[in-house]
Amino acid sequence: MEFQAILKKKQQIIDEALDRYLPKEEALQNKVFDAMRYSVFAGGKRLRPILMMAACEFVNEEEEKILPFACGIEMIHTYSLIHDDLPAMDNDDYRRGKLTNHKVYGEGMAVLAGDGLLNYAYELMMQSILDHPHQCRNATAAMYEIAKAAGVYGMIGGQVVDLNSENTQVDSDTLDFIHNCKTGALFIAAIRAGAIFSGADPETLKSLTSYAENIGLGFQITDDILDIIGDEKKLGKKVGSDQENQKATYPSIHGLDYSVERVNRLFQQGLAAIEHYGEKAQFFTDMAHYLVKREY
């Protein structure tokens, strides 16, 4: 099966699971349910849950077993997008070609929708652990990877430094910190969580982590590049917002040519980390092309 077909199949599995897991009953608080679902089903590619499932399968475990965790990381990712789009943060009107959550439901409800997704993600993962106590150790370790990556030592920490860096000149190390934490952390956690859940040996975990570190950073630098020279119709959002908000990006610090060169190096390093697995790693090789070699 070709990569795009595999990707589509995995996306469908995740979408169906998200629909099952997310609350949708009639209740006094159902407006927040609607707001949560609005952003979750606003056209996401499901990259992080797909990477988690792929890592789980790579270590010879059935990928369906990790679905609550895969859906959990997608909920966490979506919450971060809802909050990023708020006027107090990036102040974006569109996400994936659709109105952002606060433009549809208001700022207050958007905040609560993000909070709801974050909390519900952990409810879902904890329920899975309680339902399958024989998997408790590996599953709890996988959830820890996700929690740490989403917190002050990961995504939130990166967002803090990103906000503090607006209207200032940051150095290369600070920019790497922002990208590695704000975006890379969840990519790394997705793959590590999938591998840990499945009982990966230290060498396999090391290889997959190196792949994730390189491809995660390459993915974010590519985003920086696309914000300058990307096609708004293909991206589903306005380009030039980083410059408008005076955010630190690779092109703003290093220039466009260097940024493209760095992406290419990270891409090669990511592939080198898994090349010794041969055909077994084909999905990760194809995913690297998909994530990093996006059309400018």
CSV table of N, CA and C in Angstrom, one decimal, residues 56-126:
chain,number,residue,atom,x,y,z
A,56,CYS,N,4.4,2.4,17.8
A,56,CYS,CA,3.8,1.3,18.5
A,56,CYS,C,3.9,0.0,17.6
A,57,GLU,N,3.5,0.2,16.3
A,57,GLU,CA,3.5,-1.0,15.4
A,57,GLU,C,5.0,-1.4,15.1
A,58,PHE,N,5.8,-0.4,15.0
A,58,PHE,CA,7.3,-0.6,14.7
A,58,PHE,C,7.9,-1.6,15.7
A,59,VAL,N,7.5,-1.5,16.9
A,59,VAL,CA,8.0,-2.3,18.0
A,59,VAL,C,7.1,-3.6,18.2
A,60,ASN,N,6.4,-3.9,17.2
A,60,ASN,CA,5.6,-5.1,17.1
A,60,ASN,C,4.4,-5.2,18.1
A,61,GLU,N,3.7,-4.1,18.3
A,61,GLU,CA,2.5,-4.1,19.1
A,61,GLU,C,1.4,-3.6,18.2
A,62,GLU,N,0.2,-4.1,18.4
A,62,GLU,CA,-1.0,-3.7,17.7
A,62,GLU,C,-1.3,-2.2,17.9
A,63,GLU,N,-1.3,-1.4,16.8
A,63,GLU,CA,-1.5,0.0,17.0
A,63,GLU,C,-2.8,0.4,17.6
A,64,GLU,N,-3.8,-0.4,17.5
A,64,GLU,CA,-5.1,-0.1,18.0
A,64,GLU,C,-5.1,0.1,19.6
A,65,LYS,N,-4.2,-0.7,20.2
A,65,LYS,CA,-4.1,-0.7,21.6
A,65,LYS,C,-3.7,0.7,22.2
A,66,ILE,N,-3.1,1.5,21.4
A,66,ILE,CA,-2.6,2.8,21.9
A,66,ILE,C,-3.5,3.9,21.4
A,67,LEU,N,-4.6,3.6,20.8
A,67,LEU,CA,-5.6,4.7,20.3
A,67,LEU,C,-6.0,5.7,21.4
A,68,PRO,N,-6.3,5.3,22.7
A,68,PRO,CA,-6.6,6.4,23.6
A,68,PRO,C,-5.5,7.4,23.8
A,69,PHE,N,-4.2,6.9,23.8
A,69,PHE,CA,-3.1,7.8,23.9
A,69,PHE,C,-2.8,8.6,22.7
A,70,ALA,N,-3.1,8.0,21.5
A,70,ALA,CA,-2.9,8.7,20.2
A,70,ALA,C,-4.0,9.8,20.1
A,71,CYS,N,-5.2,9.5,20.5
A,71,CYS,CA,-6.2,10.6,20.5
A,71,CYS,C,-6.0,11.6,21.6
A,72,GLY,N,-5.4,11.2,22.7
A,72,GLY,CA,-5.0,12.1,23.8
A,72,GLY,C,-4.0,13.2,23.3
A,73,ILE,N,-3.0,12.7,22.6
A,73,ILE,CA,-2.0,13.7,22.1
A,73,ILE,C,-2.6,14.6,21.1
A,74,GLU,N,-3.5,14.1,20.3
A,74,GLU,CA,-4.2,15.0,19.3
A,74,GLU,C,-5.0,16.1,20.0
A,75,MET,N,-5.7,15.7,21.1
A,75,MET,CA,-6.5,16.7,21.9
A,75,MET,C,-5.6,17.7,22.5
A,76,ILE,N,-4.4,17.3,23.0
A,76,ILE,CA,-3.5,18.2,23.6
A,76,ILE,C,-3.0,19.2,22.5
A,77,HIS,N,-2.6,18.6,21.4
A,77,HIS,CA,-2.2,19.5,20.2
A,77,HIS,C,-3.2,20.5,19.8
A,78,THR,N,-4.5,20.0,19.8
A,78,THR,CA,-5.6,20.9,19.3
A,78,THR,C,-5.8,22.0,20.4
A,79,TYR,N,-5.7,21.6,21.6
A,79,TYR,CA,-5.9,22.7,22.7
A,79,TYR,C,-4.9,23.8,22.5
A,80,SER,N,-3.6,23.4,22.2
A,80,SER,CA,-2.6,24.4,22.1
A,80,SER,C,-2.8,25.3,20.9
A,81,LEU,N,-3.4,24.8,19.8
A,81,LEU,CA,-3.7,25.6,18.7
A,81,LEU,C,-4.8,26.6,19.0
A,82,ILE,N,-5.9,26.1,19.7
A,82,ILE,CA,-7.0,27.0,20.1
A,82,ILE,C,-6.4,28.2,20.9
A,83,HIS,N,-5.5,27.9,21.8
A,83,HIS,CA,-5.0,29.0,22.7
A,83,HIS,C,-4.0,29.8,21.9
A,84,ASP,N,-3.2,29.2,21.0
A,84,ASP,CA,-2.3,30.0,20.2
A,84,ASP,C,-3.0,31.0,19.4
A,85,ASP,N,-4.2,30.7,18.9
A,85,ASP,CA,-4.9,31.6,18.0
A,85,ASP,C,-5.6,32.7,18.7
A,86,LEU,N,-5.7,32.7,20.0
A,86,LEU,CA,-6.4,33.7,20.7
A,86,LEU,C,-5.7,35.1,20.6
A,87,PRO,N,-6.5,36.2,20.7
A,87,PRO,CA,-5.9,37.5,20.6
A,87,PRO,C,-4.8,37.8,21.5
A,88,ALA,N,-4.8,37.2,22.7
A,88,ALA,CA,-3.7,37.4,23.6
A,88,ALA,C,-2.4,36.7,23.2
A,89,MET,N,-2.5,35.8,22.2
A,89,MET,CA,-1.3,35.1,21.7
A,89,MET,C,-1.0,35.5,20.3
A,90,ASP,N,-1.4,34.7,19.3
A,90,ASP,CA,-1.0,35.0,17.9
A,90,ASP,C,-2.1,35.8,17.2
A,91,ASN,N,-3.3,35.9,17.8
A,91,ASN,CA,-4.4,36.7,17.2
A,91,ASN,C,-4.7,36.3,15.8
A,92,ASP,N,-4.9,35.0,15.5
A,92,ASP,CA,-5.2,34.6,14.2
A,92,ASP,C,-6.7,34.4,14.0
A,93,ASP,N,-7.2,34.7,12.8
A,93,ASP,CA,-8.6,34.6,12.5
A,93,ASP,C,-9.0,33.2,11.8
A,94,TYR,N,-8.0,32.6,11.2
A,94,TYR,CA,-8.2,31.4,10.4
A,94,TYR,C,-7.2,30.3,10.8
A,95,ARG,N,-7.6,29.1,10.8
A,95,ARG,CA,-6.8,27.9,11.1
A,95,ARG,C,-7.3,26.8,10.1
A,96,ARG,N,-6.4,26.3,9.3
A,96,ARG,CA,-6.7,25.3,8.3
A,96,ARG,C,-7.9,25.7,7.4
A,97,GLY,N,-7.9,27.0,7.1
A,97,GLY,CA,-8.9,27.5,6.2
A,97,GLY,C,-10.3,27.8,6.8
A,98,LYS,N,-10.4,27.6,8.1
A,98,LYS,CA,-11.7,27.8,8.8
A,98,LYS,C,-11.5,28.9,9.9
A,99,LEU,N,-12.6,29.5,10.3
A,99,LEU,CA,-12.5,30.5,11.3
A,99,LEU,C,-11.9,29.8,12.6
A,100,THR,N,-11.1,30.5,13.3
A,100,THR,CA,-10.5,30.0,14.6
A,100,THR,C,-11.6,29.9,15.6
A,101,ASN,N,-11.3,29.1,16.6
A,101,ASN,CA,-12.4,28.8,17.6
A,101,ASN,C,-13.0,30.0,18.3
A,102,HIS,N,-12.1,31.0,18.6
A,102,HIS,CA,-12.6,32.1,19.3
A,102,HIS,C,-13.5,33.0,18.4
A,103,LYS,N,-13.3,32.9,17.1
A,103,LYS,CA,-14.1,33.7,16.2
A,103,LYS,C,-15.5,33.1,16.0
A,104,VAL,N,-15.6,31.8,16.3
A,104,VAL,CA,-16.9,31.2,16.3
A,104,VAL,C,-17.6,31.1,17.6
A,105,TYR,N,-16.9,30.8,18.7
A,105,TYR,CA,-17.5,30.6,20.0
A,105,TYR,C,-17.2,31.7,21.0
A,106,GLY,N,-16.4,32.7,20.7
A,106,GLY,CA,-16.0,33.7,21.6
A,106,GLY,C,-14.7,33.3,22.4
A,107,GLU,N,-14.0,34.3,22.9
A,107,GLU,CA,-12.8,34.1,23.5
A,107,GLU,C,-12.9,33.2,24.8
A,108,GLY,N,-13.9,33.5,25.6
A,108,GLY,CA,-14.1,32.8,26.8
A,108,GLY,C,-14.3,31.3,26.6
A,109,MET,N,-15.2,31.0,25.7
A,109,MET,CA,-15.5,29.6,25.4
A,109,MET,C,-14.3,28.9,24.7
A,110,ALA,N,-13.5,29.7,23.9
A,110,ALA,CA,-12.4,29.1,23.3
A,110,ALA,C,-11.3,28.7,24.3
A,111,VAL,N,-11.1,29.5,25.4
A,111,VAL,CA,-10.3,29.2,26.5
A,111,VAL,C,-10.7,27.9,27.1
A,112,LEU,N,-12.0,27.8,27.4
A,112,LEU,CA,-12.6,26.6,28.1
A,112,LEU,C,-12.5,25.4,27.2
A,113,ALA,N,-12.7,25.6,25.9
A,113,ALA,CA,-12.6,24.4,25.0
A,113,ALA,C,-11.2,23.9,25.0
A,114,GLY,N,-10.2,24.7,25.0
A,114,GLY,CA,-8.8,24.3,25.1
A,114,GLY,C,-8.5,23.6,26.4
A,115,ASP,N,-9.0,24.2,27.5
A,115,ASP,CA,-8.8,23.6,28.8
A,115,ASP,C,-9.5,22.2,28.8
A,116,GLY,N,-10.7,22.1,28.3
A,116,GLY,CA,-11.5,20.9,28.2
A,116,GLY,C,-10.7,19.8,27.5
A,117,LEU,N,-10.1,20.1,26.4
A,117,LEU,CA,-9.4,19.1,25.6
A,117,LEU,C,-8.2,18.6,26.3
A,118,LEU,N,-7.5,19.6,27.0
A,118,LEU,CA,-6.3,19.2,27.7
A,118,LEU,C,-6.6,18.2,28.8
A,119,ASN,N,-7.6,18.6,29.6
A,119,ASN,CA,-8.0,17.7,30.7
A,119,ASN,C,-8.6,16.4,30.3
A,120,TYR,N,-9.4,16.4,29.2
A,120,TYR,CA,-10.1,15.2,28.8
A,120,TYR,C,-9.1,14.2,28.2
A,121,ALA,N,-8.0,14.8,27.6
A,121,ALA,CA,-6.9,13.9,27.1
A,121,ALA,C,-6.4,13.0,28.2
A,122,TYR,N,-6.1,13.6,29.4
A,122,TYR,CA,-5.6,12.8,30.5
A,122,TYR,C,-6.7,11.9,31.1
A,123,GLU,N,-7.9,12.3,31.1
A,123,GLU,CA,-9.0,11.4,31.6
A,123,GLU,C,-9.0,10.2,30.7
A,124,LEU,N,-8.9,10.4,29.4
A,124,LEU,CA,-9.0,9.3,28.4
A,124,LEU,C,-7.8,8.3,28.6
A,125,MET,N,-6.6,8.8,28.8
A,125,MET,CA,-5.4,8.0,28.9
A,125,MET,C,-5.5,7.2,30.3
A,126,MET,N,-5.9,7.9,31.3
A,126,MET,CA,-6.0,7.3,32.6
A,126,MET,C,-7.0,6.2,32.6
